[in-house]
Each structure stands twice: as structure tokens, then as C-alpha cells.
Amino acid sequence: MKSIHLESKLPNVSTTIFTVMSKMAAAHNAINLSQGFPNFESDPVLVELVSKAMRDGHNQYAPMQGDLALREAIAAKIVSLYGRSYNPASEITVTAGATQAIFTAIAATIHPKDEVIIFAPAYDCYEPAIELFGGVAIPVQLKAPLYKPDWEEVEAKINVRTKMIIINSPHNPSGMLFTKEDMLQLQSLAEQHNLLVISDEVYEHIIFDGAKHQSAALFDSLSTRTYITASFGKTFHNTGWKMGYCVAPSALMKEFQNVHQYNVFSVNNPIQKAFAQYLKNPDNYLNLGSLYQEKRNLFLDLLKDSRFKIVPSHGTYFQLLDFSKISEEKDTAFAERLTKELGIATIPTSVFNENQEDFKQIRVCFAKTTETLEAAAAILNKI
Ligand code: PMP
Ligand code: GLN
């Protein structure tokens, strides 16, 4: 019998670091600060809204673009926060998490040989999606410890094949924020070179110390060429529900929905019904920054006598810890040793960098209960 030979479409891809480290954490019974998810529950009110929607019989397909009431609630949130109107009928799609929104935006727009500029360390779903559609990811490496974008370097990498720039602020893993000035630079380059943008804003509500989230929706010209992607999982403590959305001007959204309708068609109906209700109360997302700022502060206070060098995170629920004074190991080896020998799992950040550059920084997720943060800090302080 002949065995089938598959020519891999992603020959250079290995198992995502989030799976690797979470599995290692489980195998060694380690505290898991690696993969980014909260270890506390969603609001019981929200869980009850989902159950009610199921009991009320909302158990068949939702509309392709998403539940209309939810799209209206998303539009209302964006108007109130960023002053821009997206038409629920033609400019909003509810997706299976931000991952699907990002994948679909890339699938809808990237042709073979198109170049897409990404900022490294980059969230790991961007590059495989670009490659699958024949595009080429062009990294611009942000440098530790501050991870600030260098717009001259970005401009130097733009050429006639450049089709898109992907940004992510608040930035995973560094906790860096794009400033208004950064967004204006991006807007000007995108205009000048006629580029599309994906603005991955999954942490828009997790922002600290009074800073303001610089959504692409705030900028007139930028918003006309941008797919904004968002995640309910990050905002409402239910990453396992895999719900999110994408907003973009109608011409861009039309192409997005052309792909979405044959890839996913529509996403979980009862959960959409529940979010449509739950989003009506802005307290449900506006208090997120202060919740996580308290957790960051508690964690940093617990680590104040540790040997790690720490630049406080400005947003997201991640904190980088620089171990260069502790060990010369490669960050992947260091993270593996911490998990197996000391019982704490983290993410080595080199896997997100251009050529796996190692800044000796591991990422920890502080979306955890006080008990977990205390137990984790007790281990980290001994290193
Ligand atoms: N972008 C970034 C920067 C992320 O950290 C994540 C993980 N939440 C995603 C996208 C994907 O979000 P989701 O879990 O909603 O697919
Ligand atoms: N976004 C999460 C993180 O950065 C992980 C999501 C996933 O496991 N793919 O840790």
C-alpha cells in the first residue's frame, strides 16, 4: 500500500509554546504562570445569562455576522470609548476568538508574495497565517527592556510588496503600549504606502497607571484601512469560550465576511445572546484595568526583593522578568528548569523574537488569585 506523502504547508512550525509550557506545568505539577488565562471564574451573572439563553432555546445557528443585538452593543461600546461609529449591519463580525478574527483578516487580504510587517516579539498566530496564504512576515524587532517601536526601521522595511502592518497594543508579551505618537507615525506610513493594518487590541481594557488605550478607531485615516480585532475571553475571564470580534470599514469587512462565511459561518449563539446583555453595563469592562493593576502591584511588591530585573508592565496581564543577573542559560532552558525543578511554569520570550534572539526574559501571567501569586512569588524569590 502506498503511504500518503503530505507536503507541509507550514514546514517550519512547531507546537506552540503555550501548549508546550502548559503541558510541562501539568506533568510536573508546577504553578502555571505560562499560558495567558485567569485561574478565577467569570462573573456568575454572565454564566447565568448563557444558561438562560440555552434554556430559552437560542441553540441553533446565529446569523453569519453575529447576533445583531451583540453587534449593536459592540458598536455602542466603540462609539462611547473611541468616538467612532461602526455600522452593525456591515462593519462588525463576531468571531471564534481574536485568533480567528486575525486569521480571517489575513486570509481575506494577503496574496502570494505580499509582505506583512510584524513587531517581534510577536504573538505566535500571525506568522503562520501569513505564510499559509503565501505572504512573507517581515519582523521589526523591538528591543528589551522597553520594547519601543523604531518607525525609521519600520519605514526602511517597507517596499512595493508591503501590504500590511500588524500591531498589538497593549503588547503581549512586553506590556508596552503604543503611544498616540506611535499611532500617528503608523497612520502616516500606512497612508503614504497605502497599507492595510491589523490592530490586535485584545488587551484594550487591561491598561494601567491612568494610560489611555490608543485604539486604531481613534484615528480618522488609520481607521479607514484597519481591521481591529478583540477578544471577549481576555475581557471577561473565559478564554475557553473562544469568542471575539473584528470591526473594519465596510469594504474591508465585506472581504472578511466572504471568508468568514465559508470558514466558520457563525459562532456560538447562546454566548452571543449573553454578551449582548452583559456588554450593556460598561462597568463589566471598565473596571478591568484596576482589577489587573492591583494584581500587578501585588505581584511586583511580592517580588521586590527577588533577583529578577523588572520593568513594570503597562498593560496586558503579563509581566516580563529579566534573569540576566541570575543565569546565563538560554531562556528556554531556564524556563524548562524552573518548571521541572522549582515547580513554576513561565514563557521563554525568545520564541517570539526574530531569529529567536534571547533577551534573558521570561513572561509570567499575573491573572491569578492572590494565593497563586503568593505561592509563585515565594518560589521566584528563592531563585
Ligand atoms: N492576540 C494576542 C496578543 C493574544 O495574547 C491573544 C491570546 N488571547 C490573542 C490574540 C488571541 O485571542 P483569543 O484567545 O480570543 O483567540
Ligand atoms: N494568548 C495567550 C498567551 O499569550 C495564549 C493563547 C493560546 O494558548 N494560544 O499566553
Tab-separated table of C-alpha atoms and ligand atoms in Angstrom:
chain	number	residue	atom	x	y	z
A	1	MET	CA	0.000	0.000	0.000
A	2	LYS	CA	1.289	3.456	-0.857
A	3	SER	CA	1.507	5.834	2.081
A	4	ILE	CA	0.319	9.362	1.532
A	5	HIS	CA	3.018	11.987	1.369
A	6	LEU	CA	1.890	15.368	2.589
A	7	GLU	CA	3.925	18.374	1.632
A	8	SER	CA	3.575	20.519	4.729
A	9	LYS	CA	2.100	23.968	4.197
A	10	LEU	CA	3.838	25.067	7.394
A	11	PRO	CA	7.103	23.102	7.385
A	12	ASN	CA	8.814	25.305	9.941
A	13	VAL	CA	6.084	25.406	12.529
A	14	SER	CA	6.380	23.505	15.800
A	15	THR	CA	3.941	23.093	18.704
A	16	THR	CA	3.005	26.477	20.150
A	17	ILE	CA	4.930	27.425	23.289
A	18	PHE	CA	1.631	27.846	25.176
A	19	THR	CA	0.833	24.148	24.733
A	20	VAL	CA	4.414	23.106	25.457
A	21	MET	CA	4.629	25.010	28.747
A	22	SER	CA	1.108	24.267	29.983
A	23	LYS	CA	1.697	20.552	29.350
A	24	MET	CA	5.041	20.708	31.130
A	25	ALA	CA	3.397	22.518	34.052
A	26	ALA	CA	0.751	19.801	34.351
A	27	ALA	CA	3.282	16.970	34.051
A	28	HIS	CA	5.427	18.431	36.839
A	29	ASN	CA	2.609	19.745	38.984
A	30	ALA	CA	4.047	23.264	38.641
A	31	ILE	CA	2.241	26.541	39.284
A	32	ASN	CA	1.243	27.582	35.772
A	33	LEU	CA	2.039	31.234	35.045
A	34	SER	CA	2.832	30.413	31.422
A	35	GLN	CA	-0.194	30.383	29.096
A	36	GLY	CA	-2.255	33.565	29.494
A	37	PHE	CA	-5.532	32.756	31.196
A	38	PRO	CA	-7.108	33.667	34.537
A	39	ASN	CA	-7.392	30.995	37.247
A	40	PHE	CA	-10.558	32.589	38.624
A	41	GLU	CA	-14.082	32.333	37.315
A	42	SER	CA	-16.160	34.549	35.042
A	43	ASP	CA	-18.893	36.612	36.666
A	44	PRO	CA	-21.724	34.182	37.700
A	45	VAL	CA	-24.163	36.724	36.225
A	46	LEU	CA	-22.625	36.124	32.795
A	47	VAL	CA	-22.618	32.347	33.227
A	48	GLU	CA	-26.307	32.542	34.172
A	49	LEU	CA	-27.044	34.660	31.077
A	50	VAL	CA	-25.503	31.929	28.895
A	51	SER	CA	-27.502	29.195	30.668
A	52	LYS	CA	-30.661	31.248	30.296
A	53	ALA	CA	-30.040	31.762	26.572
A	54	MET	CA	-29.686	27.992	26.206
A	55	ARG	CA	-32.857	27.334	28.219
A	56	ASP	CA	-34.658	29.959	26.138
A	57	GLY	CA	-33.870	27.950	23.031
A	58	HIS	CA	-31.110	30.010	21.375
A	59	ASN	CA	-29.390	26.827	20.335
A	60	GLN	CA	-29.376	26.972	16.544
A	61	TYR	CA	-27.149	28.932	14.156
A	62	ALA	CA	-26.593	32.589	14.854
A	63	PRO	CA	-26.580	34.981	11.876
A	64	MET	CA	-23.353	34.759	9.855
A	65	GLN	CA	-22.067	38.187	11.015
A	66	GLY	CA	-23.088	37.574	14.631
A	67	ASP	CA	-26.138	38.261	16.771
A	68	LEU	CA	-27.483	41.693	15.810
A	69	ALA	CA	-28.007	42.841	19.418
A	70	LEU	CA	-24.391	41.909	20.167
A	71	ARG	CA	-23.107	43.769	17.107
A	72	GLU	CA	-25.117	46.778	18.247
A	73	ALA	CA	-23.645	46.507	21.742
A	74	ILE	CA	-20.115	46.320	20.286
A	75	ALA	CA	-20.816	49.383	18.114
A	76	ALA	CA	-22.136	51.283	21.146
A	77	LYS	CA	-19.046	50.413	23.192
A	78	ILE	CA	-16.700	51.623	20.441
A	79	VAL	CA	-18.592	54.889	19.975
A	80	SER	CA	-18.564	55.591	23.678
A	81	LEU	CA	-14.866	54.778	24.151
A	82	TYR	CA	-13.292	55.945	20.908
A	83	GLY	CA	-15.924	58.131	19.265
A	84	ARG	CA	-16.112	56.149	16.037
A	85	SER	CA	-19.278	54.635	14.545
A	86	TYR	CA	-19.085	51.171	13.030
A	87	ASN	CA	-22.263	50.059	11.295
A	88	PRO	CA	-23.538	46.850	12.958
A	89	ALA	CA	-25.080	45.804	9.630
A	90	SER	CA	-21.884	45.893	7.591
A	91	GLU	CA	-18.792	46.624	9.683
A	92	ILE	CA	-18.749	44.152	12.590
A	93	THR	CA	-18.315	40.361	12.717
A	94	VAL	CA	-18.411	38.182	15.826
A	95	THR	CA	-15.668	35.531	15.684
A	96	ALA	CA	-14.343	32.451	17.466
A	97	GLY	CA	-11.842	34.471	19.468
A	98	ALA	CA	-9.391	37.071	18.233
A	99	THR	CA	-7.318	34.267	16.720
A	100	GLN	CA	-9.991	33.555	14.133
A	101	ALA	CA	-10.514	37.260	13.519
A	102	ILE	CA	-6.797	37.721	12.810
A	103	PHE	CA	-6.620	34.589	10.643
A	104	THR	CA	-9.657	35.636	8.622
A	105	ALA	CA	-8.413	39.193	8.093
A	106	ILE	CA	-5.133	37.784	6.779
A	107	ALA	CA	-6.867	35.131	4.646
A	108	ALA	CA	-9.084	37.802	3.102
A	109	THR	CA	-6.308	40.180	2.123
A	110	ILE	CA	-2.895	38.549	1.759
A	111	HIS	CA	-1.857	37.256	-1.666
A	112	PRO	CA	1.269	35.258	-2.555
A	113	LYS	CA	4.484	37.306	-2.076
A	114	ASP	CA	2.725	40.087	-0.153
A	115	GLU	CA	4.854	41.287	2.739
A	116	VAL	CA	3.408	41.882	6.185
A	117	ILE	CA	5.366	43.794	8.801
A	118	ILE	CA	5.034	42.398	12.309
A	119	PHE	CA	6.645	43.594	15.514
A	120	ALA	CA	8.680	40.935	17.307
A	121	PRO	CA	8.260	39.647	19.957
A	122	ALA	CA	5.068	38.809	18.054
A	123	TYR	CA	2.055	36.851	19.193
A	124	ASP	CA	2.537	33.480	17.605
A	125	CYS	CA	-0.555	33.186	15.398
A	126	TYR	CA	0.396	35.999	12.981
A	127	GLU	CA	3.257	34.456	11.041
A	128	PRO	CA	1.768	31.006	10.248
A	129	ALA	CA	-1.409	32.641	8.937
A	130	ILE	CA	0.603	34.991	6.707
A	131	GLU	CA	2.651	32.058	5.380
A	132	LEU	CA	-0.393	29.878	4.705
A	133	PHE	CA	-1.603	32.414	2.171
A	134	GLY	CA	1.788	32.763	0.533
A	135	GLY	CA	2.702	36.001	2.277
A	136	VAL	CA	6.006	36.817	3.929
A	137	ALA	CA	6.252	38.063	7.511
A	138	ILE	CA	8.835	40.821	7.882
A	139	PRO	CA	9.758	41.237	11.551
A	140	VAL	CA	10.758	44.514	13.139
A	141	GLN	CA	12.467	43.566	16.381
A	142	LEU	CA	11.529	45.576	19.478
A	143	LYS	CA	14.387	45.726	21.955
A	144	ALA	CA	14.370	44.907	25.665
A	145	PRO	CA	13.832	46.400	28.178
A	146	LEU	CA	11.336	48.976	26.838
A	147	TYR	CA	10.250	47.401	23.533
A	148	LYS	CA	9.574	50.753	21.863
A	149	PRO	CA	8.934	50.751	18.106
A	150	ASP	CA	11.501	52.421	15.860
A	151	TRP	CA	9.474	53.936	12.999
A	152	GLU	CA	12.515	54.646	10.869
A	153	GLU	CA	13.286	50.953	10.919
A	154	VAL	CA	9.686	50.198	10.006
A	155	GLU	CA	9.843	52.610	7.088
A	156	ALA	CA	13.125	51.098	5.901
A	157	LYS	CA	11.405	47.715	5.648
A	158	ILE	CA	8.521	48.985	3.530
A	159	ASN	CA	8.742	48.325	-0.208
A	160	VAL	CA	6.356	47.825	-3.140
A	161	ARG	CA	5.405	44.351	-1.900
A	162	THR	CA	4.427	45.533	1.582
A	163	LYS	CA	0.703	45.057	2.012
A	164	MET	CA	0.019	45.224	5.725
A	165	ILE	CA	1.347	46.089	9.182
A	166	ILE	CA	0.151	44.170	12.244
A	167	ILE	CA	0.328	45.941	15.578
A	168	ASN	CA	-0.590	44.802	19.073
A	169	SER	CA	-1.075	47.283	21.902
A	170	PRO	CA	-1.161	46.687	24.855
A	171	HIS	CA	1.625	44.398	23.735
A	172	ASN	CA	1.939	40.733	24.554
A	173	PRO	CA	4.447	39.734	25.974
A	174	SER	CA	6.146	43.025	26.972
A	175	GLY	CA	3.253	45.045	28.420
A	176	MET	CA	4.401	48.004	26.269
A	177	LEU	CA	1.819	50.489	24.963
A	178	PHE	CA	1.772	52.252	21.622
A	179	THR	CA	1.537	55.972	22.355
A	180	LYS	CA	-0.537	58.468	20.422
A	181	GLU	CA	2.681	59.495	18.681
A	182	ASP	CA	3.293	55.865	17.625
A	183	MET	CA	-0.207	55.649	16.195
A	184	LEU	CA	0.284	58.889	14.255
A	185	GLN	CA	3.530	57.532	12.813
A	186	LEU	CA	1.746	54.344	11.836
A	187	GLN	CA	-1.091	56.314	10.298
A	188	SER	CA	1.259	58.414	8.248
A	189	LEU	CA	3.248	55.415	6.943
A	190	ALA	CA	0.074	53.472	6.175
A	191	GLU	CA	-1.314	56.436	4.206
A	192	GLN	CA	1.909	57.127	2.370
A	193	HIS	CA	2.386	53.497	1.290
A	194	ASN	CA	-1.296	52.571	1.041
A	195	LEU	CA	-1.093	49.757	3.591
A	196	LEU	CA	-3.688	47.722	5.410
A	197	VAL	CA	-3.379	47.355	9.183
A	198	ILE	CA	-4.490	44.755	11.694
A	199	SER	CA	-4.677	46.293	15.140
A	200	ASP	CA	-4.771	43.433	17.632
A	201	GLU	CA	-6.427	45.092	20.624
A	202	VAL	CA	-7.280	42.050	22.751
A	203	TYR	CA	-5.963	43.783	25.904
A	204	GLU	CA	-7.669	47.143	25.259
A	205	HIS	CA	-9.278	47.173	28.725
A	206	ILE	CA	-6.220	45.943	30.616
A	207	ILE	CA	-4.193	49.121	30.883
A	208	PHE	CA	-2.571	50.668	33.945
A	209	ASP	CA	-1.482	53.843	35.731
A	210	GLY	CA	-4.027	56.096	34.036
A	211	ALA	CA	-2.764	55.476	30.495
A	212	LYS	CA	-5.309	55.631	27.677
A	213	HIS	CA	-5.673	52.855	25.134
A	214	GLN	CA	-4.750	54.173	21.681
A	215	SER	CA	-7.236	52.212	19.611
A	216	ALA	CA	-6.866	52.478	15.835
A	217	ALA	CA	-10.520	53.564	15.978
A	218	LEU	CA	-9.405	56.915	17.420
A	219	PHE	CA	-7.587	57.917	14.208
A	220	ASP	CA	-9.578	59.090	11.180
A	221	SER	CA	-7.385	57.980	8.330
A	222	LEU	CA	-5.918	54.919	10.081
A	223	SER	CA	-9.357	53.551	10.888
A	224	THR	CA	-10.294	53.552	7.193
A	225	ARG	CA	-7.632	50.911	6.480
A	226	THR	CA	-7.639	48.875	9.702
A	227	TYR	CA	-9.127	45.595	10.919
A	228	ILE	CA	-9.443	45.888	14.703
A	229	THR	CA	-9.547	42.542	16.493
A	230	ALA	CA	-10.764	41.944	20.039
A	231	SER	CA	-11.256	39.057	22.483
A	232	PHE	CA	-14.145	38.557	24.908
A	233	GLY	CA	-12.135	35.750	26.505
A	234	LYS	CA	-9.482	38.204	27.694
A	235	THR	CA	-12.014	40.761	28.848
A	236	PHE	CA	-14.494	38.506	30.644
A	237	HIS	CA	-12.233	35.774	32.092
A	238	ASN	CA	-13.416	32.968	29.829
A	239	THR	CA	-10.647	32.294	27.316
A	240	GLY	CA	-12.077	28.782	26.838
A	241	TRP	CA	-15.269	30.157	25.314
A	242	LYS	CA	-13.181	31.397	22.352
A	243	MET	CA	-15.268	34.430	21.465
A	244	GLY	CA	-14.142	37.715	19.961
A	245	TYR	CA	-14.873	40.109	17.145
A	246	CYS	CA	-13.496	42.158	14.296
A	247	VAL	CA	-14.506	45.648	13.173
A	248	ALA	CA	-13.479	47.367	9.950
A	249	PRO	CA	-14.909	49.749	7.336
A	250	SER	CA	-17.496	48.056	5.104
A	251	ALA	CA	-15.269	47.488	2.054
A	252	LEU	CA	-12.711	45.680	4.217
A	253	MET	CA	-15.392	43.863	6.200
A	254	LYS	CA	-17.060	42.602	3.033
A	255	GLU	CA	-13.898	40.691	2.082
A	256	PHE	CA	-13.551	39.478	5.676
A	257	GLN	CA	-17.095	38.105	5.696
A	258	ASN	CA	-16.583	36.435	2.310
A	259	VAL	CA	-14.003	34.247	4.031
A	260	HIS	CA	-15.779	34.000	7.388
A	261	GLN	CA	-19.000	32.666	5.905
A	262	TYR	CA	-17.298	29.638	4.341
A	263	ASN	CA	-14.770	29.045	7.067
A	264	VAL	CA	-16.828	29.387	10.253
A	265	PHE	CA	-20.202	30.663	9.055
A	266	SER	CA	-21.253	31.721	12.548
A	267	VAL	CA	-20.172	31.299	16.168
A	268	ASN	CA	-21.728	30.179	19.457
A	269	ASN	CA	-25.259	31.536	19.617
A	270	PRO	CA	-26.186	31.365	23.359
A	271	ILE	CA	-22.910	33.009	24.366
A	272	GLN	CA	-23.569	35.850	21.903
A	273	LYS	CA	-27.022	36.368	23.431
A	274	ALA	CA	-25.401	36.570	26.857
A	275	PHE	CA	-22.656	39.018	25.801
A	276	ALA	CA	-25.267	41.247	24.148
A	277	GLN	CA	-26.889	41.714	27.564
A	278	TYR	CA	-23.686	41.796	29.580
A	279	LEU	CA	-21.997	44.473	27.429
A	280	LYS	CA	-24.803	46.893	28.208
A	281	ASN	CA	-23.188	47.562	31.575
A	282	PRO	CA	-19.836	49.308	30.926
A	283	ASP	CA	-18.692	48.521	34.497
A	284	ASN	CA	-18.253	44.959	33.273
A	285	TYR	CA	-15.237	46.000	31.199
A	286	LEU	CA	-14.201	49.416	32.503
A	287	ASN	CA	-13.117	48.008	35.880
A	288	LEU	CA	-10.758	45.520	34.329
A	289	GLY	CA	-7.744	47.862	34.340
A	290	SER	CA	-7.979	48.454	38.073
A	291	LEU	CA	-8.526	44.745	38.832
A	292	TYR	CA	-5.347	43.783	36.991
A	293	GLN	CA	-3.374	46.828	38.138
A	294	GLU	CA	-3.946	45.643	41.725
A	295	LYS	CA	-2.739	42.178	40.783
A	296	ARG	CA	0.330	43.589	39.036
A	297	ASN	CA	1.124	45.786	42.025
A	298	LEU	CA	0.670	42.946	44.484
A	299	PHE	CA	2.883	40.671	42.408
A	300	LEU	CA	5.620	43.280	41.928
A	301	ASP	CA	5.540	44.076	45.632
A	302	LEU	CA	5.913	40.381	46.456
A	303	LEU	CA	8.910	40.229	44.078
A	304	LYS	CA	10.622	43.420	45.245
A	305	ASP	CA	13.490	41.552	46.912
A	306	SER	CA	13.912	38.986	44.152
A	307	ARG	CA	16.982	38.893	41.900
A	308	PHE	CA	14.969	39.473	38.731
A	309	LYS	CA	15.258	42.835	36.968
A	310	ILE	CA	11.746	44.133	36.414
A	311	VAL	CA	10.275	46.921	34.279
A	312	PRO	CA	6.620	47.147	35.362
A	313	SER	CA	4.076	46.117	32.747
A	314	HIS	CA	1.916	48.998	31.437
A	315	GLY	CA	-0.905	46.790	30.178
A	316	THR	CA	-1.961	43.167	29.421
A	317	TYR	CA	-1.862	40.618	32.233
A	318	PHE	CA	1.752	39.755	31.618
A	319	GLN	CA	4.975	40.792	33.317
A	320	LEU	CA	8.467	40.179	31.987
A	321	LEU	CA	11.178	39.077	34.406
A	322	ASP	CA	14.800	39.610	33.351
A	323	PHE	CA	17.002	36.837	34.725
A	324	SER	CA	20.329	38.005	33.293
A	325	LYS	CA	21.776	38.516	36.808
A	326	ILE	CA	20.694	35.026	37.824
A	327	SER	CA	21.696	32.718	34.995
A	328	GLU	CA	23.424	32.605	31.638
A	329	GLU	CA	21.190	29.786	30.430
A	330	LYS	CA	19.143	30.250	27.279
A	331	ASP	CA	15.670	31.405	28.279
A	332	THR	CA	14.075	28.170	27.021
A	333	ALA	CA	16.424	26.095	29.198
A	334	PHE	CA	15.870	28.414	32.164
A	335	ALA	CA	12.070	28.187	31.810
A	336	GLU	CA	12.235	24.420	31.491
A	337	ARG	CA	14.386	24.110	34.625
A	338	LEU	CA	12.061	26.393	36.588
A	339	THR	CA	9.108	24.213	35.652
A	340	LYS	CA	10.709	20.829	36.247
A	341	GLU	CA	12.892	21.568	39.259
A	342	LEU	CA	11.285	24.509	41.020
A	343	GLY	CA	7.619	23.977	40.195
A	344	ILE	CA	6.828	27.207	38.343
A	345	ALA	CA	5.989	27.436	34.640
A	346	THR	CA	6.644	30.622	32.625
A	347	ILE	CA	7.068	31.508	28.945
A	348	PRO	CA	10.558	31.998	27.460
A	349	THR	CA	10.164	35.024	25.210
A	350	SER	CA	12.881	34.254	22.650
A	351	VAL	CA	10.384	32.063	20.776
A	352	PHE	CA	8.555	35.248	19.733
A	353	ASN	CA	11.685	37.095	18.563
A	354	GLU	CA	13.400	37.451	15.210
A	355	ASN	CA	15.969	34.630	14.974
A	356	GLN	CA	14.936	33.591	18.494
A	357	GLU	CA	17.018	36.427	19.955
A	358	ASP	CA	17.364	35.807	23.680
A	359	PHE	CA	16.972	38.884	25.911
A	360	LYS	CA	17.011	36.647	29.030
A	361	GLN	CA	13.423	37.461	29.762
A	362	ILE	CA	10.646	35.135	30.816
A	363	ARG	CA	6.981	36.092	30.807
A	364	VAL	CA	4.645	35.435	33.709
A	365	CYS	CA	0.866	35.775	33.680
A	366	PHE	CA	-0.475	37.542	36.778
A	367	ALA	CA	-4.177	36.917	36.033
A	368	LYS	CA	-4.204	34.668	39.091
A	369	THR	CA	-5.699	34.570	42.572
A	370	THR	CA	-3.761	36.187	45.429
A	371	GLU	CA	-2.921	32.726	46.811
A	372	THR	CA	-1.404	31.649	43.492
A	373	LEU	CA	0.578	34.892	43.160
A	374	GLU	CA	1.901	34.492	46.722
A	375	ALA	CA	2.877	30.877	46.154
A	376	ALA	CA	4.545	31.808	42.831
A	377	ALA	CA	6.434	34.729	44.370
A	378	ALA	CA	7.706	32.507	47.196
A	379	ILE	CA	9.356	30.290	44.572
A	380	LEU	CA	10.625	33.151	42.388
A	381	ASN	CA	12.143	34.912	45.409
A	382	LYS	CA	14.299	31.871	46.183
A	383	ILE	CA	15.906	31.865	42.743
B	1	PMP	N1	-3.646	38.352	20.260
B	1	PMP	C1	-2.914	38.383	21.384
B	1	PMP	C2	-1.861	39.415	21.519
B	1	PMP	C3	-3.164	37.465	22.400
B	1	PMP	O1	-2.430	37.499	23.512
B	1	PMP	C4	-4.173	36.506	22.220
B	1	PMP	C5	-4.433	35.496	23.281
B	1	PMP	N2	-5.571	35.860	23.912
B	1	PMP	C6	-4.915	36.524	21.038
B	1	PMP	C7	-4.612	37.450	20.074
B	1	PMP	C8	-5.996	35.520	20.757
B	1	PMP	O2	-7.165	35.775	21.468
B	1	PMP	P1	-8.323	34.684	21.567
B	1	PMP	O3	-7.996	33.829	22.747
B	1	PMP	O4	-9.575	35.485	21.751
B	1	PMP	O5	-8.320	33.907	20.303
B	2	GLN	N1	-2.896	34.485	24.435
B	2	GLN	C1	-2.413	33.521	25.372
B	2	GLN	C2	-0.997	33.885	25.784
B	2	GLN	O1	-0.382	34.758	25.232
B	2	GLN	C3	-2.359	32.105	24.890
B	2	GLN	C4	-3.377	31.643	23.941
B	2	GLN	C5	-3.021	30.268	23.428
B	2	GLN	O2	-2.736	29.390	24.217
B	2	GLN	N2	-2.968	30.105	22.166
B	2	GLN	O3	-0.487	33.273	26.669
